[in-house]
Amino acid sequence: MKPYAQASNSGKNEPEQGMPRHVAMIMDGNGRWAKKRGLPRTLGHRAGMERMKGIIRLTSDLGIEALSLYAFSTENWKRPEEEIGALFGLLIEYFHREIDELHQNRVCIRAIGETSLFPENVRDAINSAMQKTKENTGLKLNVGLNYGAQDELLRATKAIARDVQQGKLTLEGITAQVLDDRLDTHGLPPVDFLIRTGGDRRLSNFLLYQAAYAELEFVNDYWPDFSNERYLETLRDFQSRNRRFGGL
Ligand code: IPE
Ligand code: IPE
Ligand code: MG
């Protein structure tokens, strides 16, 4: 079990001034990375999983509060069954193999998305990782699994409507906080910095509400090629940006 960077006395890695509190990543380009090498797409996903571990470790070492990774979208069910099966296999492997190291480093894992639609073995792996790490006070690691922002907002809307119908909530009682509390990301700060690898410039249904004022970064590297150095460069770029949030 490898400890991440030495934490300070507070038991947490202190972030540098001006760092984002919440980073989101659309980990795109695994398939094209593999194709370029004449390999099957699934080997691209395996390489992507390896890179994901390094990015999680660095994010934790930097003392960033939250990291949200898009692993499987509500639209990814359109892919061939074989590829979906391979992705599920990798997820199970990841949660089994990495859980001890993540736990040791105080990472708190949360699945965002409608995971009830996954096969039981995938759900078991996710649930036991969440259960084991739920009290951890280090990096808040959110993994988008059957996640789609439109679906998340629909589920939140239904939950609120149900509460109104049952008399637990009035119409006037529906505040921004109430909506926030019903989102999969409840309790987390909004996304400050959203990075997409793979060269496409779109959000593909990831955290549309939470990223309202996020700074965006589109990187041409395919996900398995997205190096720690490149990530650090994008963070430096983030630190130099002037965020106005509608003010002057
Ligand atoms: C991202 O890589 C990973 C998932 C969507 C699961 P892709 O599989 O989309 O790779 P490309 O975009 O086809 O290269
Ligand atoms: C976004 O990538 C989803 C994930 C990275 C999990 P996609 O490859 O599915 O997105 P599109 O289809 O190019 O928009
Ligand atoms: Mg893609």
PDB file of C-alpha atoms and ligand atoms in Angstrom:
ATOM      1  CA  MET A   1       0.000   0.000   0.000  1.00  0.00           C
ATOM      2  CA  LYS A   2       1.534   3.231  -1.082  1.00  0.00           C
ATOM      3  CA  PRO A   3       0.837   6.379   0.875  1.00  0.00           C
ATOM      4  CA  TYR A   4       0.312   9.425  -1.281  1.00  0.00           C
ATOM      5  CA  ALA A   5       2.354  12.568  -0.550  1.00  0.00           C
ATOM      6  CA  GLN A   6       2.984  13.313   3.122  1.00  0.00           C
ATOM      7  CA  ALA A   7       0.018  15.130   4.598  1.00  0.00           C
ATOM      8  CA  SER A   8       0.491  18.141   6.870  1.00  0.00           C
ATOM      9  CA  ASN A   9      -0.250  18.092  10.630  1.00  0.00           C
ATOM     10  CA  SER A  10      -3.900  18.820   9.974  1.00  0.00           C
ATOM     11  CA  GLY A  11      -4.020  15.383   8.356  1.00  0.00           C
ATOM     12  CA  LYS A  12      -4.847  16.913   4.998  1.00  0.00           C
ATOM     13  CA  ASN A  13      -2.755  18.042   2.074  1.00  0.00           C
ATOM     14  CA  GLU A  14      -3.134  21.807   1.932  1.00  0.00           C
ATOM     15  CA  PRO A  15      -3.861  23.115  -1.569  1.00  0.00           C
ATOM     16  CA  GLU A  16      -1.881  25.939  -3.115  1.00  0.00           C
ATOM     17  CA  GLN A  17      -3.500  29.380  -3.356  1.00  0.00           C
ATOM     18  CA  GLY A  18      -5.921  29.742  -6.262  1.00  0.00           C
ATOM     19  CA  MET A  19      -6.318  26.037  -6.906  1.00  0.00           C
ATOM     20  CA  PRO A  20      -9.756  24.753  -7.887  1.00  0.00           C
ATOM     21  CA  ARG A  21     -11.753  23.144  -5.075  1.00  0.00           C
ATOM     22  CA  HIS A  22     -13.581  20.848  -7.471  1.00  0.00           C
ATOM     23  CA  VAL A  23     -12.109  19.463 -10.702  1.00  0.00           C
ATOM     24  CA  ALA A  24     -14.199  17.466 -13.193  1.00  0.00           C
ATOM     25  CA  MET A  25     -12.785  15.357 -16.007  1.00  0.00           C
ATOM     26  CA  ILE A  26     -14.311  13.899 -19.132  1.00  0.00           C
ATOM     27  CA  MET A  27     -11.858  11.074 -19.731  1.00  0.00           C
ATOM     28  CA  ASP A  28     -12.267  10.764 -23.491  1.00  0.00           C
ATOM     29  CA  GLY A  29     -10.148   9.197 -26.233  1.00  0.00           C
ATOM     30  CA  ASN A  30      -9.402   5.662 -24.983  1.00  0.00           C
ATOM     31  CA  GLY A  31     -10.752   4.057 -28.161  1.00  0.00           C
ATOM     32  CA  ARG A  32      -8.808   6.323 -30.503  1.00  0.00           C
ATOM     33  CA  TRP A  33      -5.652   5.849 -28.422  1.00  0.00           C
ATOM     34  CA  ALA A  34      -5.964   2.085 -28.991  1.00  0.00           C
ATOM     35  CA  LYS A  35      -6.875   2.404 -32.667  1.00  0.00           C
ATOM     36  CA  LYS A  36      -3.794   4.512 -33.320  1.00  0.00           C
ATOM     37  CA  ARG A  37      -1.725   1.578 -32.014  1.00  0.00           C
ATOM     38  CA  GLY A  38      -3.684  -1.112 -33.851  1.00  0.00           C
ATOM     39  CA  LEU A  39      -5.057  -2.424 -30.539  1.00  0.00           C
ATOM     40  CA  PRO A  40      -8.630  -3.347 -29.571  1.00  0.00           C
ATOM     41  CA  ARG A  41     -10.614  -0.545 -27.887  1.00  0.00           C
ATOM     42  CA  THR A  42     -10.745  -2.493 -24.640  1.00  0.00           C
ATOM     43  CA  LEU A  43      -6.966  -2.163 -24.284  1.00  0.00           C
ATOM     44  CA  GLY A  44      -7.485   1.577 -24.612  1.00  0.00           C
ATOM     45  CA  HIS A  45      -9.870   1.405 -21.669  1.00  0.00           C
ATOM     46  CA  ARG A  46      -7.314  -0.559 -19.675  1.00  0.00           C
ATOM     47  CA  ALA A  47      -4.647   2.060 -20.411  1.00  0.00           C
ATOM     48  CA  GLY A  48      -7.198   4.706 -19.454  1.00  0.00           C
ATOM     49  CA  MET A  49      -7.763   3.031 -16.095  1.00  0.00           C
ATOM     50  CA  GLU A  50      -4.024   3.076 -15.394  1.00  0.00           C
ATOM     51  CA  ARG A  51      -3.864   6.788 -16.189  1.00  0.00           C
ATOM     52  CA  MET A  52      -6.898   7.443 -14.003  1.00  0.00           C
ATOM     53  CA  LYS A  53      -5.024   6.047 -10.986  1.00  0.00           C
ATOM     54  CA  GLY A  54      -2.144   8.480 -11.516  1.00  0.00           C
ATOM     55  CA  ILE A  55      -4.489  11.438 -11.912  1.00  0.00           C
ATOM     56  CA  ILE A  56      -6.369  10.531  -8.720  1.00  0.00           C
ATOM     57  CA  ARG A  57      -3.123  10.224  -6.793  1.00  0.00           C
ATOM     58  CA  LEU A  58      -1.829  13.591  -8.014  1.00  0.00           C
ATOM     59  CA  THR A  59      -5.148  15.322  -7.330  1.00  0.00           C
ATOM     60  CA  SER A  60      -5.114  13.976  -3.786  1.00  0.00           C
ATOM     61  CA  ASP A  61      -1.469  14.974  -3.294  1.00  0.00           C
ATOM     62  CA  LEU A  62      -2.311  18.508  -4.425  1.00  0.00           C
ATOM     63  CA  GLY A  63      -4.894  18.781  -1.660  1.00  0.00           C
ATOM     64  CA  ILE A  64      -7.757  19.416  -4.076  1.00  0.00           C
ATOM     65  CA  GLU A  65     -11.061  18.844  -2.310  1.00  0.00           C
ATOM     66  CA  ALA A  66     -13.115  17.058  -4.975  1.00  0.00           C
ATOM     67  CA  LEU A  67     -12.519  15.226  -8.248  1.00  0.00           C
ATOM     68  CA  SER A  68     -15.368  14.061 -10.474  1.00  0.00           C
ATOM     69  CA  LEU A  69     -14.520  11.573 -13.216  1.00  0.00           C
ATOM     70  CA  TYR A  70     -16.853  10.589 -16.045  1.00  0.00           C
ATOM     71  CA  ALA A  71     -16.500   6.829 -16.449  1.00  0.00           C
ATOM     72  CA  PHE A  72     -19.798   5.735 -18.070  1.00  0.00           C
ATOM     73  CA  SER A  73     -22.542   7.987 -19.398  1.00  0.00           C
ATOM     74  CA  THR A  74     -26.267   7.339 -19.764  1.00  0.00           C
ATOM     75  CA  GLU A  75     -25.586   7.393 -23.515  1.00  0.00           C
ATOM     76  CA  ASN A  76     -22.764   4.833 -23.400  1.00  0.00           C
ATOM     77  CA  TRP A  77     -25.356   2.007 -23.355  1.00  0.00           C
ATOM     78  CA  LYS A  78     -25.488   2.554 -27.129  1.00  0.00           C
ATOM     79  CA  ARG A  79     -22.097   0.860 -27.464  1.00  0.00           C
ATOM     80  CA  PRO A  80     -21.647  -2.795 -28.399  1.00  0.00           C
ATOM     81  CA  GLU A  81     -22.430  -5.205 -25.573  1.00  0.00           C
ATOM     82  CA  GLU A  82     -18.874  -6.533 -25.626  1.00  0.00           C
ATOM     83  CA  GLU A  83     -17.352  -3.134 -24.986  1.00  0.00           C
ATOM     84  CA  ILE A  84     -19.835  -2.410 -22.190  1.00  0.00           C
ATOM     85  CA  GLY A  85     -18.999  -5.775 -20.618  1.00  0.00           C
ATOM     86  CA  ALA A  86     -15.277  -5.029 -20.808  1.00  0.00           C
ATOM     87  CA  LEU A  87     -15.836  -1.631 -19.166  1.00  0.00           C
ATOM     88  CA  PHE A  88     -17.800  -3.248 -16.336  1.00  0.00           C
ATOM     89  CA  GLY A  89     -15.043  -5.817 -15.868  1.00  0.00           C
ATOM     90  CA  LEU A  90     -12.466  -3.036 -15.580  1.00  0.00           C
ATOM     91  CA  LEU A  91     -14.613  -1.179 -13.062  1.00  0.00           C
ATOM     92  CA  ILE A  92     -14.908  -4.227 -10.837  1.00  0.00           C
ATOM     93  CA  GLU A  93     -11.180  -4.839 -11.127  1.00  0.00           C
ATOM     94  CA  TYR A  94     -10.444  -1.217 -10.291  1.00  0.00           C
ATOM     95  CA  PHE A  95     -12.617  -1.103  -7.178  1.00  0.00           C
ATOM     96  CA  HIS A  96     -11.246  -4.435  -5.912  1.00  0.00           C
ATOM     97  CA  ARG A  97      -7.593  -3.777  -6.627  1.00  0.00           C
ATOM     98  CA  GLU A  98      -7.345  -0.134  -5.623  1.00  0.00           C
ATOM     99  CA  ILE A  99      -9.669   0.096  -2.673  1.00  0.00           C
ATOM    100  CA  ASP A 100      -7.036  -0.502   0.013  1.00  0.00           C
ATOM    101  CA  GLU A 101      -4.676   2.128  -1.345  1.00  0.00           C
ATOM    102  CA  LEU A 102      -7.485   4.634  -1.797  1.00  0.00           C
ATOM    103  CA  HIS A 103      -8.713   3.974   1.725  1.00  0.00           C
ATOM    104  CA  GLN A 104      -5.205   4.278   3.150  1.00  0.00           C
ATOM    105  CA  ASN A 105      -4.992   7.691   1.530  1.00  0.00           C
ATOM    106  CA  ARG A 106      -8.334   8.738   3.026  1.00  0.00           C
ATOM    107  CA  VAL A 107     -10.091   9.026  -0.343  1.00  0.00           C
ATOM    108  CA  CYS A 108     -13.887   9.087  -0.022  1.00  0.00           C
ATOM    109  CA  ILE A 109     -15.584   7.414  -2.995  1.00  0.00           C
ATOM    110  CA  ARG A 110     -19.039   8.298  -4.245  1.00  0.00           C
ATOM    111  CA  ALA A 111     -20.792   7.011  -7.355  1.00  0.00           C
ATOM    112  CA  ILE A 112     -22.821   9.630  -9.179  1.00  0.00           C
ATOM    113  CA  GLY A 113     -25.472   8.426 -11.618  1.00  0.00           C
ATOM    114  CA  GLU A 114     -28.172   5.785 -11.637  1.00  0.00           C
ATOM    115  CA  THR A 115     -26.141   2.729 -10.684  1.00  0.00           C
ATOM    116  CA  SER A 116     -29.212   0.601  -9.952  1.00  0.00           C
ATOM    117  CA  LEU A 117     -29.254  -0.286 -13.656  1.00  0.00           C
ATOM    118  CA  PHE A 118     -25.848  -1.986 -13.486  1.00  0.00           C
ATOM    119  CA  PRO A 119     -25.406  -5.746 -13.073  1.00  0.00           C
ATOM    120  CA  GLU A 120     -25.234  -6.927  -9.472  1.00  0.00           C
ATOM    121  CA  ASN A 121     -21.480  -7.657  -9.420  1.00  0.00           C
ATOM    122  CA  VAL A 122     -20.718  -4.116 -10.590  1.00  0.00           C
ATOM    123  CA  ARG A 123     -23.098  -2.625  -7.993  1.00  0.00           C
ATOM    124  CA  ASP A 124     -21.547  -4.746  -5.255  1.00  0.00           C
ATOM    125  CA  ALA A 125     -18.034  -3.542  -6.098  1.00  0.00           C
ATOM    126  CA  ILE A 126     -19.144   0.117  -6.136  1.00  0.00           C
ATOM    127  CA  ASN A 127     -21.219  -0.158  -2.967  1.00  0.00           C
ATOM    128  CA  SER A 128     -18.516  -1.856  -0.949  1.00  0.00           C
ATOM    129  CA  ALA A 129     -15.969   0.807  -2.038  1.00  0.00           C
ATOM    130  CA  MET A 130     -18.380   3.571  -0.976  1.00  0.00           C
ATOM    131  CA  GLN A 131     -19.191   1.826   2.296  1.00  0.00           C
ATOM    132  CA  LYS A 132     -15.565   1.273   3.206  1.00  0.00           C
ATOM    133  CA  THR A 133     -14.467   4.856   2.476  1.00  0.00           C
ATOM    134  CA  LYS A 134     -17.545   6.783   3.579  1.00  0.00           C
ATOM    135  CA  GLU A 135     -15.980   8.330   6.698  1.00  0.00           C
ATOM    136  CA  ASN A 136     -12.764   9.356   4.936  1.00  0.00           C
ATOM    137  CA  THR A 137     -11.843  13.040   5.052  1.00  0.00           C
ATOM    138  CA  GLY A 138      -9.385  13.220   2.139  1.00  0.00           C
ATOM    139  CA  LEU A 139     -10.110  13.677  -1.569  1.00  0.00           C
ATOM    140  CA  LYS A 140     -13.795  13.375  -2.447  1.00  0.00           C
ATOM    141  CA  LEU A 141     -13.706  11.141  -5.493  1.00  0.00           C
ATOM    142  CA  ASN A 142     -16.910  11.025  -7.516  1.00  0.00           C
ATOM    143  CA  VAL A 143     -17.196   8.522 -10.312  1.00  0.00           C
ATOM    144  CA  GLY A 144     -19.842   9.071 -12.979  1.00  0.00           C
ATOM    145  CA  LEU A 145     -21.452   5.674 -13.521  1.00  0.00           C
ATOM    146  CA  ASN A 146     -24.515   5.615 -15.732  1.00  0.00           C
ATOM    147  CA  TYR A 147     -24.392   9.351 -15.140  1.00  0.00           C
ATOM    148  CA  GLY A 148     -26.150  11.931 -17.307  1.00  0.00           C
ATOM    149  CA  ALA A 149     -26.882  15.457 -16.125  1.00  0.00           C
ATOM    150  CA  GLN A 150     -30.324  15.418 -17.741  1.00  0.00           C
ATOM    151  CA  ASP A 151     -31.194  12.179 -15.973  1.00  0.00           C
ATOM    152  CA  GLU A 152     -29.837  13.544 -12.667  1.00  0.00           C
ATOM    153  CA  LEU A 153     -32.047  16.656 -12.953  1.00  0.00           C
ATOM    154  CA  LEU A 154     -35.048  14.539 -13.858  1.00  0.00           C
ATOM    155  CA  ARG A 155     -34.517  12.306 -10.817  1.00  0.00           C
ATOM    156  CA  ALA A 156     -34.059  15.356  -8.568  1.00  0.00           C
ATOM    157  CA  THR A 157     -37.232  16.948  -9.958  1.00  0.00           C
ATOM    158  CA  LYS A 158     -39.233  13.803  -9.286  1.00  0.00           C
ATOM    159  CA  ALA A 159     -37.854  13.552  -5.733  1.00  0.00           C
ATOM    160  CA  ILE A 160     -38.916  17.139  -5.034  1.00  0.00           C
ATOM    161  CA  ALA A 161     -42.360  16.632  -6.606  1.00  0.00           C
ATOM    162  CA  ARG A 162     -42.836  13.529  -4.460  1.00  0.00           C
ATOM    163  CA  ASP A 163     -42.035  15.508  -1.303  1.00  0.00           C
ATOM    164  CA  VAL A 164     -44.527  18.212  -2.283  1.00  0.00           C
ATOM    165  CA  GLN A 165     -47.169  15.603  -3.077  1.00  0.00           C
ATOM    166  CA  GLN A 166     -46.663  13.970   0.324  1.00  0.00           C
ATOM    167  CA  GLY A 167     -46.856  17.338   2.086  1.00  0.00           C
ATOM    168  CA  LYS A 168     -43.221  17.262   3.255  1.00  0.00           C
ATOM    169  CA  LEU A 169     -42.383  20.364   1.236  1.00  0.00           C
ATOM    170  CA  THR A 170     -44.326  23.412   0.050  1.00  0.00           C
ATOM    171  CA  LEU A 171     -43.967  25.071  -3.336  1.00  0.00           C
ATOM    172  CA  GLU A 172     -42.364  28.099  -1.672  1.00  0.00           C
ATOM    173  CA  GLY A 173     -40.030  25.755   0.159  1.00  0.00           C
ATOM    174  CA  ILE A 174     -38.322  24.713  -3.079  1.00  0.00           C
ATOM    175  CA  THR A 175     -35.098  26.694  -2.922  1.00  0.00           C
ATOM    176  CA  ALA A 176     -31.810  26.336  -4.772  1.00  0.00           C
ATOM    177  CA  GLN A 177     -30.530  24.511  -1.681  1.00  0.00           C
ATOM    178  CA  VAL A 178     -33.377  21.998  -1.854  1.00  0.00           C
ATOM    179  CA  LEU A 179     -32.485  21.248  -5.477  1.00  0.00           C
ATOM    180  CA  ASP A 180     -28.801  21.023  -4.611  1.00  0.00           C
ATOM    181  CA  ASP A 181     -29.556  18.525  -1.867  1.00  0.00           C
ATOM    182  CA  ARG A 182     -31.355  16.254  -4.351  1.00  0.00           C
ATOM    183  CA  LEU A 183     -28.487  16.163  -6.859  1.00  0.00           C
ATOM    184  CA  ASP A 184     -26.021  13.265  -6.917  1.00  0.00           C
ATOM    185  CA  THR A 185     -23.313  15.796  -5.987  1.00  0.00           C
ATOM    186  CA  HIS A 186     -25.119  17.046  -2.840  1.00  0.00           C
ATOM    187  CA  GLY A 187     -22.789  18.656  -0.353  1.00  0.00           C
ATOM    188  CA  LEU A 188     -19.973  19.238  -2.847  1.00  0.00           C
ATOM    189  CA  PRO A 189     -18.747  22.633  -4.037  1.00  0.00           C
ATOM    190  CA  PRO A 190     -19.632  23.583  -7.625  1.00  0.00           C
ATOM    191  CA  VAL A 191     -17.219  22.504 -10.357  1.00  0.00           C
ATOM    192  CA  ASP A 192     -14.435  25.088 -10.731  1.00  0.00           C
ATOM    193  CA  PHE A 193     -12.464  23.453 -13.500  1.00  0.00           C
ATOM    194  CA  LEU A 194     -13.678  21.022 -16.143  1.00  0.00           C
ATOM    195  CA  ILE A 195     -11.143  19.267 -18.338  1.00  0.00           C
ATOM    196  CA  ARG A 196     -11.996  17.151 -21.378  1.00  0.00           C
ATOM    197  CA  THR A 197      -9.321  15.126 -23.105  1.00  0.00           C
ATOM    198  CA  GLY A 198      -9.520  13.607 -26.591  1.00  0.00           C
ATOM    199  CA  GLY A 199      -9.884  16.802 -28.627  1.00  0.00           C
ATOM    200  CA  ASP A 200     -13.684  17.172 -28.743  1.00  0.00           C
ATOM    201  CA  ARG A 201     -15.193  20.372 -27.392  1.00  0.00           C
ATOM    202  CA  ARG A 202     -18.435  19.382 -25.788  1.00  0.00           C
ATOM    203  CA  LEU A 203     -19.788  18.452 -22.367  1.00  0.00           C
ATOM    204  CA  SER A 204     -21.579  15.226 -23.384  1.00  0.00           C
ATOM    205  CA  ASN A 205     -24.132  15.559 -20.562  1.00  0.00           C
ATOM    206  CA  PHE A 206     -21.614  15.797 -17.674  1.00  0.00           C
ATOM    207  CA  LEU A 207     -22.435  17.972 -14.621  1.00  0.00           C
ATOM    208  CA  LEU A 208     -24.300  20.575 -16.681  1.00  0.00           C
ATOM    209  CA  TYR A 209     -25.802  22.277 -13.613  1.00  0.00           C
ATOM    210  CA  GLN A 210     -22.745  22.071 -11.339  1.00  0.00           C
ATOM    211  CA  ALA A 211     -20.416  23.415 -14.036  1.00  0.00           C
ATOM    212  CA  ALA A 212     -22.463  26.611 -14.570  1.00  0.00           C
ATOM    213  CA  TYR A 213     -19.416  28.787 -13.829  1.00  0.00           C
ATOM    214  CA  ALA A 214     -16.655  26.252 -14.371  1.00  0.00           C
ATOM    215  CA  GLU A 215     -13.570  27.192 -16.300  1.00  0.00           C
ATOM    216  CA  LEU A 216     -13.288  24.854 -19.294  1.00  0.00           C
ATOM    217  CA  GLU A 217     -10.191  23.223 -20.705  1.00  0.00           C
ATOM    218  CA  PHE A 218     -10.130  21.063 -23.817  1.00  0.00           C
ATOM    219  CA  VAL A 219      -6.995  19.020 -24.254  1.00  0.00           C
ATOM    220  CA  ASN A 220      -6.059  17.250 -27.498  1.00  0.00           C
ATOM    221  CA  ASP A 221      -4.273  14.336 -25.789  1.00  0.00           C
ATOM    222  CA  TYR A 222      -6.196  11.090 -25.696  1.00  0.00           C
ATOM    223  CA  TRP A 223      -6.976  10.215 -22.069  1.00  0.00           C
ATOM    224  CA  PRO A 224      -4.235   7.535 -21.658  1.00  0.00           C
ATOM    225  CA  ASP A 225      -1.704  10.147 -22.876  1.00  0.00           C
ATOM    226  CA  PHE A 226      -2.883  12.886 -20.484  1.00  0.00           C
ATOM    227  CA  SER A 227       0.255  13.147 -18.342  1.00  0.00           C
ATOM    228  CA  ASN A 228       0.701  14.523 -14.847  1.00  0.00           C
ATOM    229  CA  GLU A 229       2.826  17.303 -16.376  1.00  0.00           C
ATOM    230  CA  ARG A 230       0.060  18.260 -18.772  1.00  0.00           C
ATOM    231  CA  TYR A 231      -2.461  18.214 -15.899  1.00  0.00           C
ATOM    232  CA  LEU A 232      -0.219  20.485 -13.818  1.00  0.00           C
ATOM    233  CA  GLU A 233       0.084  22.848 -16.794  1.00  0.00           C
ATOM    234  CA  THR A 234      -3.707  23.096 -17.090  1.00  0.00           C
ATOM    235  CA  LEU A 235      -3.916  23.813 -13.338  1.00  0.00           C
ATOM    236  CA  ARG A 236      -1.379  26.612 -13.688  1.00  0.00           C
ATOM    237  CA  ASP A 237      -3.451  27.991 -16.532  1.00  0.00           C
ATOM    238  CA  PHE A 238      -6.551  27.814 -14.307  1.00  0.00           C
ATOM    239  CA  GLN A 239      -4.746  29.791 -11.592  1.00  0.00           C
ATOM    240  CA  SER A 240      -4.044  32.599 -14.071  1.00  0.00           C
ATOM    241  CA  ARG A 241      -7.687  33.012 -15.146  1.00  0.00           C
ATOM    242  CA  ASN A 242      -9.861  35.886 -14.105  1.00  0.00           C
ATOM    243  CA  ARG A 243     -13.202  34.523 -12.914  1.00  0.00           C
ATOM    244  CA  ARG A 244     -15.879  37.198 -12.658  1.00  0.00           C
ATOM    245  CA  PHE A 245     -19.059  35.208 -11.978  1.00  0.00           C
ATOM    246  CA  GLY A 246     -21.078  37.895 -13.724  1.00  0.00           C
ATOM    247  CA  GLY A 247     -19.541  40.715 -11.728  1.00  0.00           C
ATOM    248  CA  LEU A 248     -16.996  43.275 -12.865  1.00  0.00           C
TER     249      LEU A 248
HETATM  250  C1  IPE B   1     -13.806   7.394 -23.105  1.00  0.00           C
HETATM  251  O1  IPE B   1     -13.142   6.916 -24.224  1.00  0.00           O
HETATM  252  C2  IPE B   1     -14.215   6.301 -22.172  1.00  0.00           C
HETATM  253  C3  IPE B   1     -15.652   6.005 -22.165  1.00  0.00           C
HETATM  254  C4  IPE B   1     -16.566   6.668 -22.793  1.00  0.00           C
HETATM  255  C5  IPE B   1     -16.067   4.860 -21.383  1.00  0.00           C
HETATM  256  P1  IPE B   1     -13.925   6.500 -25.526  1.00  0.00           P
HETATM  257  O2  IPE B   1     -14.248   5.059 -25.456  1.00  0.00           O
HETATM  258  O3  IPE B   1     -15.087   7.377 -25.771  1.00  0.00           O
HETATM  259  O4  IPE B   1     -12.806   6.747 -26.631  1.00  0.00           O
HETATM  260  P2  IPE B   1     -13.008   7.397 -28.050  1.00  0.00           P
HETATM  261  O5  IPE B   1     -13.656   8.731 -27.851  1.00  0.00           O
HETATM  262  O6  IPE B   1     -13.865   6.473 -28.835  1.00  0.00           O
HETATM  263  O7  IPE B   1     -11.629   7.519 -28.606  1.00  0.00           O
HETATM  264  C1  IPE B   2     -18.085  11.035 -22.736  1.00  0.00           C
HETATM  265  O1  IPE B   2     -17.403  10.471 -23.785  1.00  0.00           O
HETATM  266  C2  IPE B   2     -18.409   9.995 -21.708  1.00  0.00           C
HETATM  267  C3  IPE B   2     -17.276   9.502 -20.924  1.00  0.00           C
HETATM  268  C4  IPE B   2     -16.043   9.928 -21.003  1.00  0.00           C
HETATM  269  C5  IPE B   2     -17.604   8.486 -19.969  1.00  0.00           C
HETATM  270  P1  IPE B   2     -18.170   9.917 -25.082  1.00  0.00           P
HETATM  271  O2  IPE B   2     -17.120   9.404 -25.997  1.00  0.00           O
HETATM  272  O3  IPE B   2     -19.231   8.972 -24.678  1.00  0.00           O
HETATM  273  O4  IPE B   2     -18.847  11.236 -25.632  1.00  0.00           O
HETATM  274  P2  IPE B   2     -19.302  11.614 -27.109  1.00  0.00           P
HETATM  275  O5  IPE B   2     -20.152  10.488 -27.614  1.00  0.00           O
HETATM  276  O6  IPE B   2     -18.062  11.770 -27.923  1.00  0.00           O
HETATM  277  O7  IPE B   2     -20.018  12.918 -26.959  1.00  0.00           O
HETATM  278 MG    MG B   3     -15.336   9.126 -26.774  1.00  0.00          MG
END
